[in-house]
Structure formats: structure tokens, C-alpha cells
Short mmCIF file of C-alpha atoms in Angstrom, two decimals:
data_model
loop_
_atom_site.label_atom_id
_atom_site.label_comp_id
_atom_site.label_asym_id
_atom_site.label_seq_id
_atom_site.Cartn_x
_atom_site.Cartn_y
_atom_site.Cartn_z
CA MET H 1 52.93 104.78 168.00
CA GLY H 2 50.42 101.95 167.89
CA LYS H 3 52.76 99.62 166.05
CA SER H 4 55.87 97.65 166.96
CA TYR H 5 58.82 97.58 164.62
CA THR H 6 61.74 95.19 164.47
CA ARG H 7 64.98 97.15 164.39
CA ARG H 8 66.46 96.62 160.95
CA TRP H 9 67.81 98.59 158.03
CA VAL H 10 65.49 99.71 155.25
CA GLU H 11 66.53 101.03 151.88
CA VAL H 12 65.26 104.46 150.85
CA GLY H 13 65.49 105.86 147.33
CA PHE H 14 67.94 108.74 147.31
CA CYS H 15 68.90 111.36 144.75
CA TYR H 16 72.59 112.00 144.31
CA GLY H 17 74.38 114.40 146.63
CA ARG H 18 77.90 115.17 147.79
CA VAL H 19 78.88 114.78 151.41
CA GLY H 20 79.22 118.21 153.01
CA PRO H 21 80.73 118.24 156.50
CA MET H 22 79.85 120.94 158.94
CA ARG H 23 82.56 123.12 160.45
CA ASN H 24 83.91 121.84 163.77
CA LEU H 25 83.71 124.60 166.37
CA GLY H 26 84.33 123.02 169.76
CA HIS H 27 81.87 123.28 172.65
CA TRP H 28 81.37 125.86 175.32
CA MET H 29 79.24 126.70 178.32
CA LEU H 30 76.34 129.12 177.93
CA ALA H 31 74.36 130.83 180.67
CA GLY H 32 72.40 127.95 182.10
CA GLY H 33 73.41 125.29 179.59
CA TRP H 34 75.80 123.74 177.10
CA PHE H 35 76.22 124.40 173.40
CA PHE H 36 77.38 121.14 171.81
CA THR H 37 79.70 121.22 168.83
CA ALA H 38 82.85 119.50 167.76
CA GLY H 39 84.82 117.01 169.61
CA ILE H 40 81.36 116.27 170.89
CA MET H 41 79.41 116.76 167.68
CA ASP H 42 80.36 114.77 164.56
CA ALA H 43 80.22 116.43 161.17
CA GLN H 44 76.76 116.74 159.68
CA GLN H 45 76.60 114.70 156.48
CA PHE H 46 74.39 113.70 153.63
CA MET H 47 73.28 110.11 154.07
CA ALA H 48 74.38 109.52 150.52
CA GLY H 49 73.76 106.57 148.24
CA SER H 50 76.19 105.50 145.54
CA GLY H 51 74.92 108.00 142.99
CA PRO H 52 71.81 108.90 141.00
CA GLY H 53 69.06 106.46 141.81
CA GLY H 54 71.02 105.12 144.75
CA THR H 55 69.75 104.39 148.24
CA VAL H 56 70.26 105.58 151.77
CA ARG H 57 70.23 103.19 154.73
CA ILE H 58 68.07 104.11 157.72
CA PHE H 59 66.57 102.08 160.56
CA ASN H 60 62.95 101.21 159.89
CA THR H 61 61.95 102.58 163.31
CA ASP H 62 63.38 105.98 162.36
CA MET H 63 61.63 105.81 159.01
CA ALA H 64 58.35 105.00 160.73
CA VAL H 65 58.65 108.12 162.91
CA MET H 66 59.27 110.28 159.87
CA GLU H 67 56.45 108.76 157.84
CA MET H 68 53.86 109.16 160.63
CA ARG H 69 54.74 112.85 161.04
CA GLU H 70 53.46 112.99 164.60
CA VAL H 71 55.37 115.24 166.98
CA ARG H 72 57.14 113.04 169.56
CA LYS H 73 58.64 114.15 172.88
CA ASP H 74 59.67 110.91 174.57
CA LEU H 75 62.95 112.78 174.74
CA PRO H 76 61.80 116.27 175.73
CA CYS H 77 63.14 118.91 173.38
CA THR H 78 62.12 122.13 171.67
CA VAL H 79 62.85 122.57 167.97
CA THR H 80 62.92 126.09 166.53
CA PRO H 81 63.11 126.21 162.71
CA ALA H 82 65.33 128.88 161.18
CA LYS H 83 63.86 130.95 158.37
CA ALA H 84 65.63 130.62 155.02
CA ASN H 85 67.75 133.75 154.60
CA LEU H 86 69.98 134.84 151.73
CA GLY H 87 73.63 135.00 152.75
CA PHE H 88 76.49 137.04 151.35
CA ASP H 89 77.44 133.93 149.37
CA LEU H 90 74.11 134.37 147.52
CA LYS H 91 72.74 131.08 148.86
CA PHE H 92 69.69 130.61 151.05
CA HIS H 93 70.62 129.20 154.46
CA SER H 94 68.05 127.38 156.56
CA GLY H 95 68.16 125.02 159.51
CA TYR H 96 67.07 124.67 163.10
CA GLU H 97 67.98 125.10 166.76
CA VAL H 98 67.19 122.50 169.43
CA THR H 99 67.14 122.78 173.20
CA VAL H 100 67.08 119.80 175.57
CA PRO H 101 66.73 120.12 179.37
CA MET H 102 70.03 119.20 180.99
CA ARG H 103 68.24 116.92 183.45
CA GLU H 104 67.22 114.71 180.50
CA LEU H 105 70.88 114.15 179.63
CA ALA H 106 72.19 113.78 183.18
CA GLY H 107 74.10 110.67 184.13
CA ALA H 108 76.49 108.50 182.15
CA GLU H 109 77.76 109.37 178.69
CA ASN H 110 75.06 109.45 176.05
CA LEU H 111 74.77 109.62 172.29
CA LEU H 112 72.22 111.74 170.47
CA THR H 113 71.54 110.79 166.85
CA ILE H 114 69.88 113.40 164.67
CA ILE H 115 68.34 112.43 161.33
CA PHE H 116 66.37 114.74 159.11
CA ARG H 117 65.27 114.89 155.50
CA VAL H 118 64.45 117.85 153.28
CA SER H 119 61.94 117.54 150.44
CA ALA H 120 61.52 120.13 147.68
CA GLU H 121 57.87 120.83 146.94
CA GLY H 122 56.81 120.07 143.39
CA LYS H 123 60.04 118.24 142.55
CA ASN H 124 59.66 114.59 141.63
CA GLU H 125 62.75 113.38 143.48
CA GLU H 126 63.44 111.59 146.73
CA PRO H 127 64.25 113.86 149.70
CA LEU H 128 67.80 114.45 150.84
CA TYR H 129 68.72 112.88 154.18
CA PHE H 130 71.19 114.28 156.71
CA THR H 131 72.56 112.73 159.88
CA GLN H 132 74.59 113.93 162.81
CA ARG H 133 75.73 112.33 166.06
CA VAL H 134 76.32 114.22 169.29
CA ARG H 135 78.40 112.58 171.99
CA VAL H 136 77.16 113.79 175.37
CA PRO H 137 79.73 113.81 178.20
CA VAL H 138 78.97 112.79 181.78
CA ILE H 139 76.57 115.34 183.26
CA GLU H 140 75.77 115.75 186.95
CA GLU H 141 72.34 114.59 188.09
CA ASP H 142 71.41 118.01 189.46
CA ALA H 143 72.47 119.87 186.29
CA LYS H 144 70.32 122.89 185.48
CA GLY H 145 69.55 124.72 182.28
CA GLU H 146 69.42 123.43 178.72
CA ALA H 147 71.67 121.97 176.07
CA TYR H 148 71.68 123.73 172.70
CA LEU H 149 72.13 122.04 169.32
CA GLN H 150 71.83 123.36 165.80
CA GLY H 151 71.96 122.29 162.17
CA VAL H 152 72.01 124.07 158.83
CA PHE H 153 71.51 123.32 155.15
CA ASP H 154 71.43 125.38 151.97
CA VAL H 155 68.61 125.68 149.43
CA GLY H 156 67.65 127.49 146.27
CA GLU H 157 64.41 129.41 145.83
CA GLY H 158 61.35 127.28 146.52
CA LYS H 159 59.23 125.58 149.17
CA TYR H 160 60.55 122.72 151.29
CA HIS H 161 59.33 120.27 153.92
CA ILE H 162 61.54 118.98 156.73
CA ASP H 163 61.02 115.77 158.74
CA TRP H 164 63.31 115.78 161.78
CA LEU H 165 64.04 113.39 164.65
CA MET H 166 66.54 112.91 167.42
CA ARG H 167 67.00 109.83 169.62
CA ASP H 168 69.25 108.88 172.49
CA ARG H 169 70.77 105.54 173.48
CA SER H 170 67.62 104.66 175.40
CA GLU H 171 65.64 104.96 172.15
CA ARG H 172 63.74 107.97 173.41
CA VAL H 173 62.67 110.08 170.44
CA CYS H 174 62.01 113.74 169.83
CA SER H 175 60.52 114.51 166.41
CA TYR H 176 59.33 117.64 164.66
CA TYR H 177 58.12 118.65 161.20
CA TRP H 178 57.91 121.97 159.43
CA ASP H 179 57.79 123.79 156.12
CA THR H 180 60.06 126.58 154.96
CA GLU H 181 60.22 128.80 151.91
CA ALA H 182 63.16 130.54 150.29
CA GLN H 183 62.04 133.49 148.23
CA LEU H 184 63.64 136.63 146.86
CA LEU H 185 61.82 139.91 147.31
CA VAL H 186 60.30 141.32 144.13
CA ARG H 187 62.93 144.06 143.99
CA ASP H 188 65.68 141.41 144.30
CA LYS H 189 64.50 139.15 141.46
CA PRO H 190 67.44 140.10 139.21
CA ILE H 191 69.81 138.41 141.70
CA THR H 192 71.13 135.04 140.56
CA VAL H 193 71.03 132.72 143.56
CA ASP H 194 74.05 130.39 143.66
CA ILE H 195 71.82 127.30 144.08
CA PRO H 196 69.16 126.34 141.48
CA PRO H 197 65.49 126.55 142.51
CA GLN H 198 64.00 123.59 144.41
CA THR H 199 67.49 122.29 145.26
CA VAL H 200 68.89 121.20 148.64
CA ARG H 201 72.59 121.08 149.47
CA ALA H 202 74.78 120.58 152.50
CA ALA H 203 75.99 123.83 154.02
CA GLU H 204 79.29 124.92 152.47
CA THR H 205 81.94 125.54 155.09
CA GLU H 206 85.00 126.30 152.95
CA GLN H 207 84.92 129.99 152.03
CA PHE H 208 87.97 129.78 149.80
CA ARG H 209 86.99 126.80 147.66
CA GLU H 210 87.86 126.76 143.96
CA GLU H 211 85.40 128.66 141.78
CA PRO H 212 83.77 126.67 138.90
CA PRO H 213 84.86 127.67 135.36
CA VAL H 214 83.01 130.55 133.71
CA GLU H 215 82.45 130.81 129.96
CA ARG H 216 83.81 134.25 129.14
CA ASN H 217 82.11 136.65 126.74
CA THR H 218 84.58 138.55 124.56
CA ALA H 219 81.96 140.71 122.85
CA ASP H 220 82.95 143.67 125.04
CA GLY H 221 86.64 143.20 124.36
CA ASP H 222 89.45 142.08 126.64
CA LEU H 223 88.14 143.53 129.90
CA GLY H 224 90.44 143.52 132.93
CA VAL H 225 89.96 144.76 136.50
CA LYS H 226 92.22 145.23 139.49
CA VAL H 227 90.65 144.57 142.90
CA LEU H 228 92.37 145.78 146.07
CA VAL H 229 90.80 144.17 149.14
CA ASN H 230 91.49 145.24 152.71
CA PHE H 231 90.95 141.99 154.62
CA ALA H 232 90.23 143.29 158.11
CA PRO H 233 87.61 142.71 160.83
CA GLN H 234 84.44 144.80 161.03
CA ASN H 235 85.56 145.69 164.53
CA SER H 236 88.93 147.38 164.12
CA ARG H 237 89.87 146.33 167.67
CA SER H 238 89.39 142.63 166.98
CA ALA H 239 92.53 140.49 167.13
CA THR H 240 91.19 137.85 164.74
CA LEU H 241 89.67 137.70 161.28
CA GLN H 242 86.47 135.66 161.54
CA PRO H 243 84.46 134.02 158.70
CA ALA H 244 81.78 136.67 159.29
CA ASP H 245 84.40 139.32 158.49
CA THR H 246 85.53 137.72 155.25
CA SER H 247 82.19 136.41 153.92
CA ALA H 248 81.12 139.63 152.22
CA LEU H 249 84.63 140.34 150.88
CA VAL H 250 84.94 136.86 149.39
CA SER H 251 81.42 137.21 147.98
CA ILE H 252 82.45 140.46 146.30
CA LEU H 253 85.39 138.70 144.67
CA ARG H 254 83.27 135.73 143.61
CA THR H 255 80.56 137.94 142.14
CA ILE H 256 83.18 139.86 140.17
CA SER H 257 84.86 136.63 139.03
CA ARG H 258 81.55 135.18 137.81
CA ASP H 259 80.78 138.07 135.47
CA PRO H 260 81.43 136.65 131.98
CA ARG H 261 82.35 140.09 130.60
CA ILE H 262 85.62 140.18 132.56
CA GLN H 263 88.59 138.24 131.17
CA ARG H 264 91.50 139.38 133.35
CA PHE H 265 91.76 139.67 137.12
CA THR H 266 94.43 141.25 139.27
CA VAL H 267 93.84 140.79 143.00
CA VAL H 268 95.76 142.53 145.77
CA ALA H 269 94.82 141.47 149.30
CA PHE H 270 96.24 143.71 152.01
CA ASN H 271 95.81 144.54 155.68
CA LEU H 272 96.19 148.09 156.93
CA GLN H 273 96.86 147.10 160.53
CA GLU H 274 99.83 144.92 159.55
CA GLN H 275 100.73 147.40 156.81
CA ARG H 276 101.48 144.73 154.26
CA VAL H 277 100.25 143.11 151.09
CA VAL H 278 99.17 139.60 152.04
CA TYR H 279 98.55 138.17 148.57
CA ARG H 280 98.90 139.25 144.96
CA GLN H 281 97.61 137.61 141.80
CA GLN H 282 98.59 139.36 138.59
CA GLU H 283 96.63 139.38 135.32
CA ALA H 284 95.03 135.93 135.65
CA GLY H 285 92.09 134.36 133.84
CA LYS H 286 90.46 133.46 137.15
CA ILE H 287 90.86 134.25 140.85
CA ASP H 288 92.76 131.63 142.83
CA PHE H 289 90.61 131.46 145.96
CA PRO H 290 92.45 128.55 147.66
CA LYS H 291 95.78 130.41 147.42
CA LEU H 292 94.11 133.57 148.73
CA GLY H 293 92.73 131.65 151.70
CA GLU H 294 96.15 130.18 152.50
CA ALA H 295 97.72 133.64 152.39
CA LEU H 296 95.15 135.12 154.77
CA GLU H 297 96.04 132.48 157.37
CA THR H 298 99.35 134.31 157.83
CA LEU H 299 97.61 137.38 159.28
CA LYS H 300 98.47 138.00 162.93
CA LEU H 301 96.22 140.88 163.88
CA GLY H 302 96.94 140.57 167.60
CA THR H 303 100.61 141.48 167.13
CA VAL H 304 102.17 144.60 165.61
CA ASP H 305 105.77 145.09 164.58
CA VAL H 306 107.49 147.44 167.05
CA LYS H 307 109.03 149.50 164.25
CA LYS H 308 105.64 149.95 162.59
CA LEU H 309 104.07 150.83 165.93
CA ALA H 310 106.58 153.65 166.32
CA GLN H 311 105.50 155.18 163.01
CA LYS H 312 102.72 157.65 163.80
CA ARG H 313 101.53 157.76 160.19
CA GLY H 314 102.42 154.18 159.32
CA GLU H 315 98.99 153.07 158.08
CA THR H 316 98.50 156.27 156.08
CA GLU H 317 101.94 155.94 154.51
CA PHE H 318 101.24 152.30 153.66
CA LEU H 319 97.92 153.20 151.98
CA THR H 320 99.62 156.06 150.12
CA ASP H 321 102.37 153.77 148.81
CA LEU H 322 99.81 151.09 147.92
CA ILE H 323 97.76 153.49 145.80
CA ARG H 324 100.89 154.86 144.15
CA THR H 325 102.25 151.36 143.40
CA GLU H 326 99.03 149.78 142.17
CA THR H 327 98.15 152.68 139.86
CA GLY H 328 101.61 152.99 138.35
CA GLY H 329 103.63 150.81 136.02
CA GLU H 330 102.82 149.63 132.53
CA THR H 331 100.08 147.16 133.45
CA HIS H 332 96.77 148.45 132.14
CA THR H 333 93.48 147.86 133.87
CA ASP H 334 89.98 148.91 132.87
CA ALA H 335 88.90 149.57 136.46
CA LEU H 336 90.35 149.90 139.94
CA ILE H 337 88.06 148.45 142.62
CA PHE H 338 88.70 148.85 146.34
CA ALA H 339 86.84 146.66 148.84
CA GLY H 340 86.91 146.32 152.60
CA PRO H 341 85.51 147.50 155.93
CA LYS H 342 85.79 151.07 157.20
CA ALA H 343 89.42 152.21 157.37
CA MET H 344 89.29 155.13 159.80
CA LEU H 345 92.92 156.28 159.87
CA GLU H 346 94.18 159.19 161.95
CA GLU H 347 95.18 160.94 158.74
CA ASN H 348 93.93 160.55 155.18
CA VAL H 349 96.18 160.12 152.16
CA PRO H 350 97.63 163.59 151.39
CA THR H 351 96.11 165.36 148.41
CA GLU H 352 99.61 166.08 147.09
CA ALA H 353 100.26 162.33 146.86
CA LEU H 354 96.96 161.70 145.07
CA LYS H 355 97.77 164.42 142.53
CA GLU H 356 100.76 162.34 141.42
CA VAL H 357 98.48 159.46 140.41
CA ASP H 358 97.35 159.20 136.79
CA LEU H 359 94.63 156.53 136.76
CA GLY H 360 93.13 156.58 133.29
CA ALA H 361 90.39 154.20 134.48
CA PRO H 362 87.27 154.48 136.65
CA VAL H 363 87.60 153.88 140.41
CA PHE H 364 85.09 152.22 142.73
CA TYR H 365 84.90 151.39 146.42
CA LEU H 366 82.79 148.59 147.89
CA ASN H 367 82.71 149.53 151.57
CA TYR H 368 81.62 146.59 153.72
CA ASN H 369 79.75 148.19 156.62
CA LEU H 370 77.24 146.03 158.50
CA ASN H 371 75.98 149.01 160.53
CA PRO H 372 76.13 152.08 158.29
CA GLN H 373 73.91 154.07 160.66
CA HIS H 374 76.53 153.68 163.40
CA MET H 375 79.46 154.54 161.13
CA PRO H 376 78.18 156.92 158.41
CA TRP H 377 81.43 158.84 157.95
CA ARG H 378 83.67 158.51 154.92
CA ASP H 379 86.88 156.61 155.67
CA SER H 380 90.40 157.13 154.36
CA ILE H 381 89.96 154.90 151.30
CA GLY H 382 86.66 156.63 150.57
CA HIS H 383 88.39 160.04 150.67
CA ALA H 384 90.93 158.86 148.09
CA VAL H 385 88.21 157.40 145.86
CA LYS H 386 86.26 160.67 146.07
CA TYR H 387 89.34 162.60 144.98
CA PHE H 388 89.56 160.39 141.89
CA LYS H 389 85.86 161.14 141.22
CA GLY H 390 85.09 157.48 141.82
CA GLN H 391 81.92 155.93 143.20
CA GLU H 392 81.47 154.38 146.63
CA PHE H 393 78.94 151.64 147.42
CA THR H 394 77.92 150.64 150.94
CA ILE H 395 77.68 146.86 151.38
CA SER H 396 75.56 145.94 154.38
CA ARG H 397 73.28 143.24 152.92
CA PRO H 398 73.73 140.41 150.40
CA ARG H 399 71.63 142.24 147.78
CA ASP H 400 74.09 145.15 147.94
CA VAL H 401 76.90 142.93 146.62
CA TRP H 402 74.95 141.78 143.59
CA PHE H 403 73.61 145.17 142.53
CA ALA H 404 76.86 147.04 143.21
CA VAL H 405 79.02 144.62 141.20
CA SER H 406 76.47 144.53 138.36
CA GLU H 407 76.49 148.34 138.16
CA ILE H 408 80.27 148.54 138.37
CA VAL H 409 80.87 146.08 135.53
CA SER H 410 78.27 147.80 133.34
CA ARG H 411 79.99 151.15 133.94
CA VAL H 412 83.40 149.67 133.22
CA VAL H 413 82.16 148.24 129.92
CA LYS H 414 80.64 151.59 128.96
CA SER H 415 83.79 153.45 130.00
CA LYS H 416 86.02 151.21 127.89
CA GLN H 417 83.74 151.50 124.88
CA GLY H 418 83.86 155.29 125.26
CA ARG H 419 87.67 155.27 125.34
CA GLN H 420 87.80 153.05 122.26
CA ILE H 421 85.50 155.41 120.37
CA ARG H 422 87.62 158.42 121.34
CA VAL H 423 90.80 156.65 120.24
CA ALA H 424 89.20 155.63 116.94
CA SER H 425 88.08 159.20 116.28
CA GLY H 426 91.51 160.60 117.15
CA ASN H 427 90.31 162.56 120.20
#
């Protein structure tokens, strides 16, 4: 580097941020290498100061590496930046992947310390710093392949610069620097990204966190919707419900809950495989996401009740009863919205059963299908929605959630206004 530095702490101006731990995933062997995560990898965190105008503590040698912005490979590694992509949570996700030859980590236990900072272009604020420590187990001297590491962070629209370094206990350093840009396509500009422009945040790992309050607009009257969500895996044979399975469904609920024109929410979470309602929230002013998340933890997709297994039409009968129950009673709703992955049952809900239903409100179906070209056929819920002359939307990308929910709420408002006019005119 041309200069020698005494190892000491330096104070760096830091703008306020909340600590955001990464999800702990364990570690596992890949073909030819290791992927390091939890138990081995500590949670990624903001190196936060005490608040606005606070400071972050970092060794001056690390700061010198970042300031010089010269790629270092004392510790051989390859850094591959990840393009900022919009997720179903309507946030841009960016980050990186790192590979290190196993031979460089061979021997006694080691500790890899990763530090990186993200600066928003054109924003007069100090960058946000992140740190993560990776405990490397004892590795044989003749180990082959590579170790894989990764990190993520969330951003709003804008351009960003990243200064990144990793060092081991021997003070060998690998450093890398890159720029990234988060930008909506022109056709997607109406979408409201969940993070303000030129803003950096730690990656959110809790899908079922509490939703911030929304100031409701009563100009369109007391609008209420009922949402029936089939929480099931994309792969109907899967024995577990993964975050990737629930991300779009939770995003649908959040997008609906954030629309200020809706005042009342009824949520019914169910699972066709288990043939049961997992969670119900009746006529509430907001959706209770933490309670919903707790309820979904009770799903046991790998096991089926013997009595239910003996019922040849069990899933169809459950769906039939669900539609009959949720459309009956005295509770009024301005729209019935189904959401979930493809539900390809052996038999659809009988037409005779659907004839018994008197909806009196528009019906919609948000069908979460990541590969619509591989599964283009209408499912059992879709057949029921078609009978009710409802509208089905295919959700395969984040933009689909935003535009589908926006259209649905607009149609619900128009439908209610039409009913009010007819009632007022005596028709």
C-alpha cells in the first residue's frame, strides 16, 4: 500500500440506521466447496452509531483500504456483485457473492471479517457500514474447491457505490469496489417502492413483521374486503412452506393493506392439503401479520390425517365448504379476493354447489404462478371464480402484484359506488 498504519480505532461519521440481522441458515457442502452460513457466519449488521450524526468505529487500516479503492488480493478471492432487483416485497435487493479457494483457508480455525459500506450517489450523507464475521472451521491441507460467501442489502431507486473488504486473522486482505443502480422500468414507474430513493437499509428477514400505520381515506366510503389465501408451496409435492413460497402471498396482503381506500380487512388463511383454516381475522382495521406468521408455523405439510387421506374428494369438499361458509352469513364485504398458488384438484367444486352461493360482490383471484408457461391451465379456484364471473390475475413477477391489486381496488370502489347509486335510485 506504500504506507504503514498503526492499528487503532478511527471514528467515522455515520447516518442513523437500525441494526438488521441476516437470517441464520446453517452451512452445507457444495460440489467442490463449502457454503458458509450460520453457526459459522454471524449475523450481518449495520455498524451503527448512537443516532443521527453519530459515529461508527473501524480500524484505521481497514479505512485506509477502503479510501484507497485499490483492488487487493493478498487473500485471494473473487467478488461477484449482484444486480439490484425488485423483490415481491417491492424493495430492491442487492449484494454480492464471494468465492475463496479452499487451500487459502486450510489449516487451523480462522476468522474472516467482512466490512463494506454503501454510499448513495448525490446524497449528502455518510455511507452506511455493514460488518459480518465468518468463523472458519479446521480444513484439511489438501482441501479442494472453493468456499462461498454472500451478503445482501436493500435499497430504494438510485445509484450506489460499494467499498468492500475481507480480511483473515493473518491480516491478509481481499478488497473490491463497484457501482450498482436500482431503477424501475419506464412501464413500472407507477409502482411505489417500499424504500425511499437513494436510501440504504439492512435486508429485512422477518416476513411477518408488523405493518406501519396507514392513514385511511374515507372519501370512497367504508370499504371492506375479504381475502382468502391458500398458503401452499409452489411445488405441490413439497413437504415444507419456504419463504420463497410465502413472499408473494405476504406481498399481496401487504399491498392490499397499504391501500388507503380500504378500511376493513377480513383475512382467511387456509391450506388445501391439510384441509383446514389456519388463521382467521375478522373485520379488522389492519392485518395482523405477526399473528398470521405464528399461525402458519403450525402447518405440517409432510403429514396428512389418515381420515382425510381416505376421503377421495376431501380437498374438493373442503374448498366447497370454504366458499359456502365465507360467502354466507350476515357479514358484508365489498369484494372477495382469493390468492394462492395453483390448486390442481382431482375434481373442481360442483356447479350445483356454486349455484347456492349468492355473492353480491365482485370476485377476484390472484394466482401466484412463477412459471405460467409450464402450468397454463385454470385450477379449481380459478374455475369457481370464473363461474362467479370474477377476474383472475397471474402473479409471476413483483410488478404483477402492484398492478393487479391497484386494478382490483379501483374496480371494487367503482362497484360499490354503482351499488350505492342503484340503491339511491330505487333500482
